[in-house]
mmCIF file of C-alpha atoms in Angstrom:
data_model
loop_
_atom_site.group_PDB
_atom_site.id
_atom_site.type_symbol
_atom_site.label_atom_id
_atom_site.label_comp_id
_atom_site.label_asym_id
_atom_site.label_seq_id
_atom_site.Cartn_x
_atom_site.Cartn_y
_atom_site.Cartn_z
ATOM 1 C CA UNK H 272 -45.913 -29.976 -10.505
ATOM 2 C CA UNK H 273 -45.763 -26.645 -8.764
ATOM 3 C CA UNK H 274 -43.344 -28.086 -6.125
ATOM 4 C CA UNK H 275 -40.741 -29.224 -8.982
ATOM 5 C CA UNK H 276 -40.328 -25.491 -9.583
ATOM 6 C CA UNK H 277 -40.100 -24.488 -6.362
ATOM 7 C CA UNK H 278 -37.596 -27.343 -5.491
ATOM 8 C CA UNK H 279 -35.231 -25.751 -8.408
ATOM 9 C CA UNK H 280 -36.134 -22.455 -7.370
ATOM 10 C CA UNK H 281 -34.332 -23.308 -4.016
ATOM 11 C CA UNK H 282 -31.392 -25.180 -5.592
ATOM 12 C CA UNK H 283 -30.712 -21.681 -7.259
ATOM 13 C CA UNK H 284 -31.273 -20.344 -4.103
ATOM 14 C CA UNK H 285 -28.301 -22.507 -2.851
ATOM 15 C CA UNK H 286 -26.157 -21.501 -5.663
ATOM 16 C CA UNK H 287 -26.486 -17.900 -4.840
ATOM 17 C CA UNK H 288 -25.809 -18.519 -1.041
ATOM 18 C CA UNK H 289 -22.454 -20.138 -2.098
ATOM 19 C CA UNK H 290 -21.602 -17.917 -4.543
ATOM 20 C CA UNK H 291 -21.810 -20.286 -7.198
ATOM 21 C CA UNK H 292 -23.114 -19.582 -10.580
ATOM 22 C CA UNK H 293 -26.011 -21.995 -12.054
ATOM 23 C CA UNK H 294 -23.764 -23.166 -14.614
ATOM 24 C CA UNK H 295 -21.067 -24.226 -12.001
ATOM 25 C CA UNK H 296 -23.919 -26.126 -9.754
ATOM 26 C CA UNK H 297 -25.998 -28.033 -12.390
ATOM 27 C CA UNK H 298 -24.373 -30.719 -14.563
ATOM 28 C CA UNK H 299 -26.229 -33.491 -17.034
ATOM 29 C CA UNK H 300 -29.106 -31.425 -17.953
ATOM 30 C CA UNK H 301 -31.659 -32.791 -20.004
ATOM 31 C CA UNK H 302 -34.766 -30.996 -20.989
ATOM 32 C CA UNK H 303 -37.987 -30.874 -23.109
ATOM 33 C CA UNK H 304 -38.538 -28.541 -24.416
ATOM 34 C CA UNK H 305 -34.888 -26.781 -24.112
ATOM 35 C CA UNK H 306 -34.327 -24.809 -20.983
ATOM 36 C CA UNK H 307 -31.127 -22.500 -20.220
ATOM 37 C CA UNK H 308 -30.894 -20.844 -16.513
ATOM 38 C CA UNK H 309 -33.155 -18.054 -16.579
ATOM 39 C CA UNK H 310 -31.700 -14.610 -15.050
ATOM 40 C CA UNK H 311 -32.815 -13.296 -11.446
ATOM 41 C CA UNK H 312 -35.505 -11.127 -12.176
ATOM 42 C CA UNK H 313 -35.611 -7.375 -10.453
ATOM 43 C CA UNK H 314 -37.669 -8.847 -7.888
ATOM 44 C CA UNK H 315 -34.886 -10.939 -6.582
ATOM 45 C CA UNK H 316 -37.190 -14.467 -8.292
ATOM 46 C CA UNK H 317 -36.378 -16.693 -11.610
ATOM 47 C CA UNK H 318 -39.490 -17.253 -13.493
ATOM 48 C CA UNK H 319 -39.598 -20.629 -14.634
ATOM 49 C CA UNK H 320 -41.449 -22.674 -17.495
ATOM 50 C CA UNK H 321 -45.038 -24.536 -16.347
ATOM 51 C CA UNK H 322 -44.947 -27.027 -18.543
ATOM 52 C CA UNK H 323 -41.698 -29.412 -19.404
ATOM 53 C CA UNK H 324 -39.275 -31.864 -18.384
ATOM 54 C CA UNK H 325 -35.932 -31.291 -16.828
ATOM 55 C CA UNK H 326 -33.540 -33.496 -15.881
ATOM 56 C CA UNK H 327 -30.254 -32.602 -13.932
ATOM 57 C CA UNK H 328 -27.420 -32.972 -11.212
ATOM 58 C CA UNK H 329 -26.494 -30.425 -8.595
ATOM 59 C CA UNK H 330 -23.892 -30.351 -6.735
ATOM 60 C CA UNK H 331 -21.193 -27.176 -4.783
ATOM 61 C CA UNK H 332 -18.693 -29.037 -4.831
ATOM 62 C CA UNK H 333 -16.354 -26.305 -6.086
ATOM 63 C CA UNK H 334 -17.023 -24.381 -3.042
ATOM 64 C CA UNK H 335 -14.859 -26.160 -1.044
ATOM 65 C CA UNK H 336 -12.154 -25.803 -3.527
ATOM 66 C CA UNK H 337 -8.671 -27.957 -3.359
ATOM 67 C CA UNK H 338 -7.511 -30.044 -0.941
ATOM 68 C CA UNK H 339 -4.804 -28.102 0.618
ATOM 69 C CA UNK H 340 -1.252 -30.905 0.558
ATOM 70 C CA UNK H 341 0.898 -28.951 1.971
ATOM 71 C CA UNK H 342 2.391 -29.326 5.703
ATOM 72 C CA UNK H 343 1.912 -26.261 6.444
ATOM 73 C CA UNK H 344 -1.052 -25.673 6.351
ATOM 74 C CA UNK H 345 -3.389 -25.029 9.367
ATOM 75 C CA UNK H 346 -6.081 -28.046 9.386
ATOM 76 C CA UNK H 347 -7.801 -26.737 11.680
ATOM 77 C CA UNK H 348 -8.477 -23.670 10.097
ATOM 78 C CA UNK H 349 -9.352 -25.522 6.627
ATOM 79 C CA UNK H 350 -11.617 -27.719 8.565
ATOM 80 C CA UNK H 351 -13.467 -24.772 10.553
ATOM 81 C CA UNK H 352 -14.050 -23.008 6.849
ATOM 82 C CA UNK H 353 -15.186 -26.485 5.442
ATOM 83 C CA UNK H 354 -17.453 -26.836 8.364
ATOM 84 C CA UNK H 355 -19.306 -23.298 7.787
ATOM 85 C CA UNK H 356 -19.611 -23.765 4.075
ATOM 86 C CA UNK H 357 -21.206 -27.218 4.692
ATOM 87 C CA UNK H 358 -23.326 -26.441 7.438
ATOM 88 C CA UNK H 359 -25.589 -23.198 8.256
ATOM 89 C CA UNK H 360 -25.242 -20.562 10.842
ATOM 90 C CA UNK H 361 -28.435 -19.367 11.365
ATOM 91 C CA UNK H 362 -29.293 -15.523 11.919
ATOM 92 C CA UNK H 363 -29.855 -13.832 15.235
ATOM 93 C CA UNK H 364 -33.612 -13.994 15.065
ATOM 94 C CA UNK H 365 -33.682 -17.934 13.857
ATOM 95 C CA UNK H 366 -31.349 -18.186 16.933
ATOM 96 C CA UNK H 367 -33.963 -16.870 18.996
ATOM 97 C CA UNK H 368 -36.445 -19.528 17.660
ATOM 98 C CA UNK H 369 -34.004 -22.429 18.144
ATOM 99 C CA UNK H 370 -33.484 -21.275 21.837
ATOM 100 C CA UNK H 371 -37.226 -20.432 22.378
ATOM 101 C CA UNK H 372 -38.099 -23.919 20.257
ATOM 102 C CA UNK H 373 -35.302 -25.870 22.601
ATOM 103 C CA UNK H 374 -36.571 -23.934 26.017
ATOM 104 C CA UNK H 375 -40.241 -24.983 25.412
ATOM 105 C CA UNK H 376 -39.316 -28.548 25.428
ATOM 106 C CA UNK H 377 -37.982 -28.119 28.891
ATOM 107 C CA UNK H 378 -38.663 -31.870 30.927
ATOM 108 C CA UNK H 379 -38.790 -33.359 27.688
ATOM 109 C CA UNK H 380 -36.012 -35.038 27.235
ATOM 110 C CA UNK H 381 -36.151 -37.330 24.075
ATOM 111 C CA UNK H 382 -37.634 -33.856 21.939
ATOM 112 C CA UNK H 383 -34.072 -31.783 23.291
ATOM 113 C CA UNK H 384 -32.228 -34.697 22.537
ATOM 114 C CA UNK H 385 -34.080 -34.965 18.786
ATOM 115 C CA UNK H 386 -33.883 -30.892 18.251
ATOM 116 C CA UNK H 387 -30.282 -30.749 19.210
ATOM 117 C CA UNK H 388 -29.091 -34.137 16.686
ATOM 118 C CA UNK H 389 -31.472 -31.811 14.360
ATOM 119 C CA UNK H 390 -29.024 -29.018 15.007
ATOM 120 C CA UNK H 391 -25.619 -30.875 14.986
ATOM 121 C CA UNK H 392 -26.056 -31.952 11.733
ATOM 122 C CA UNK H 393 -26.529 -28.732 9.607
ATOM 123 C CA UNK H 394 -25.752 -25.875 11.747
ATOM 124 C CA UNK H 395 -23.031 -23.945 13.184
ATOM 125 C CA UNK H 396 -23.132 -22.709 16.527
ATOM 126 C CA UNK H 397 -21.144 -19.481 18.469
ATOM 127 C CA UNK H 398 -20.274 -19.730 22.097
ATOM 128 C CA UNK H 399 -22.953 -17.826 23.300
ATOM 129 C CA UNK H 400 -25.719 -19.775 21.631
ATOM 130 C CA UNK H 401 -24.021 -22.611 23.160
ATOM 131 C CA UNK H 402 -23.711 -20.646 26.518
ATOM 132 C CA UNK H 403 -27.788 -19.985 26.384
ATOM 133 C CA UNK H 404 -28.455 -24.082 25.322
ATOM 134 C CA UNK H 405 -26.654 -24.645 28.513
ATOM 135 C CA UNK H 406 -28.632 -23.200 31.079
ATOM 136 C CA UNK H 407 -30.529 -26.053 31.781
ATOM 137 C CA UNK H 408 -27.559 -27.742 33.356
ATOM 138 C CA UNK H 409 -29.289 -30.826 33.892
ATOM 139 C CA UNK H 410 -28.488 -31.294 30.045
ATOM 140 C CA UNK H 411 -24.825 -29.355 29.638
ATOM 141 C CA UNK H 412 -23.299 -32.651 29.100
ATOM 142 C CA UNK H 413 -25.500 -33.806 26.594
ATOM 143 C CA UNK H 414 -25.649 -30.596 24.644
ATOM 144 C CA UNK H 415 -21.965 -30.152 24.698
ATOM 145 C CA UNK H 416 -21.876 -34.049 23.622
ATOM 146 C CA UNK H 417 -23.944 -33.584 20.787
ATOM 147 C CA UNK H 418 -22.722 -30.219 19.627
ATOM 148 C CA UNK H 419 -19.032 -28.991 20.376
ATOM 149 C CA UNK H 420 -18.223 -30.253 16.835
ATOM 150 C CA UNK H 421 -20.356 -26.987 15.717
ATOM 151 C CA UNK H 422 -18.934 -24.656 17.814
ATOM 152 C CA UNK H 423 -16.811 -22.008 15.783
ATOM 153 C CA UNK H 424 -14.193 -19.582 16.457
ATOM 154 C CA UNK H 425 -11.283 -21.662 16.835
ATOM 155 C CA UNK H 426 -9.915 -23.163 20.133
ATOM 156 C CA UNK H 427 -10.777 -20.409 22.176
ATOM 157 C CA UNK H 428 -14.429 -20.427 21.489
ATOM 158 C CA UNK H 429 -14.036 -24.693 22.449
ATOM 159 C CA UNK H 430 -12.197 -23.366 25.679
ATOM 160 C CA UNK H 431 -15.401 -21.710 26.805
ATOM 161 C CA UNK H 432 -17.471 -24.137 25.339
ATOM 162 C CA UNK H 433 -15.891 -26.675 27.919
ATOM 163 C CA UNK H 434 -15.982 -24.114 30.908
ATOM 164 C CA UNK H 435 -20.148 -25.034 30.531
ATOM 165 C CA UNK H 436 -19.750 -28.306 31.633
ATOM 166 C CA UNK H 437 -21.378 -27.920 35.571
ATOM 167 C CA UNK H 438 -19.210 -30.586 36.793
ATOM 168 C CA UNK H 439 -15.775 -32.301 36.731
ATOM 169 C CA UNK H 440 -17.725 -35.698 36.544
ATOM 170 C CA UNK H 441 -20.006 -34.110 33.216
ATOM 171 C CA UNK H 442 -16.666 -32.472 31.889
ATOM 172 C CA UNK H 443 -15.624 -36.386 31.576
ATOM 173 C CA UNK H 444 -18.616 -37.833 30.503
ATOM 174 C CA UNK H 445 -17.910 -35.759 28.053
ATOM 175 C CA UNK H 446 -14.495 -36.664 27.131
ATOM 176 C CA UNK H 447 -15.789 -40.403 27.495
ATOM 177 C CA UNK H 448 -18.758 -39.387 24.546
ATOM 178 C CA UNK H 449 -15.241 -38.989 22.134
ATOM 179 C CA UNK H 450 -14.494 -35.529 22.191
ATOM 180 C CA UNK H 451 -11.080 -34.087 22.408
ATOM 181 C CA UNK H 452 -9.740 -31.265 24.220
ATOM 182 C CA UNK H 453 -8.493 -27.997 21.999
ATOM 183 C CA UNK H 454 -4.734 -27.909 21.945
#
């Protein structure tokens, strides 16, 4: 099926955004007739067999390296780098769309509320696309609810993050939805 290959052809595509090399991401592979990784071609694709069965797993799980289990390291630190290897951070221009795609569902409150769990769970977000999501301060508390967990830059950047909130009784609704304060 032509969307097997493109499936795999996006797994590689993964591999390559982690830094990984095929042989480090796919594990248990099976095939009929035999397959080996086939090099990036000078058009940036992998041409891939038609016909044939492959079987596999994939998994980057040696990007996020050891555990650190030592004292002294900073935890927050490993966590922020754990959090932006796991997650994306989109581009500038698929920014844009996000903000344009959140904006057009202004007065629609259950589509926000769906676009930004969307967003919580596999992106990354800087203080000033949070700053822009906030705007329509009817939702501030529900934004920063949902996504101060993918704010990055470090305790500064959640500083300003919690400046957005419009009011003292958001800022601890808020609070109340689990979040802690940066120390």
């Amino acid at each position: 099926f032509p969307y097997d290959r493109a499936l795999l052809r996006a797994l590689y595509t993964a591999a390559e955004r982690f830094g990984l090399a095929p042989g480090d991401c796919f594990s248990e592979m099976s095939a009929q007739p035999a397959f080996d990784h086939p090099a990036v071609s000078p058009t940036g694709g992998r041409e891939l067999p038609a016909k044939g069965k492959l079987a596999f797993k994939f998994s980057v799980e040696k990007v996020y390296g050891e555990t650190p289990a030592s004292p002294e390291v900073d935890i927050a630190a490993f966590m922020e780098s754990r959090l932006r290897v796991a997650r994306l951070e989109p581009s500038f221009q698929k920014v844009r769309s996000l903000l344009a795609l959140f904006k057009s569902y202004d007065g629609a409150y259950r589509e926000q509320t769906i676009l930004l769990d969307a967003l919580a769970k596999d992106f990354v977000l800087s203080h000033a696309s949070m700053q822009h999501l906030c705007r329509t301060k009817t939702m501030a508390a529900d934004i920063l609810g949902r996504l101060l967990p993918c704010v990055v830059g470090g305790p500064k950047s959640l500083c300003l993050a919690w400046q957005l909130t419009p009011s003292i009784t958001e800022f601890a609704r808020v609070i109340r939805q689990g979040h802690r304060l940066p120390t």
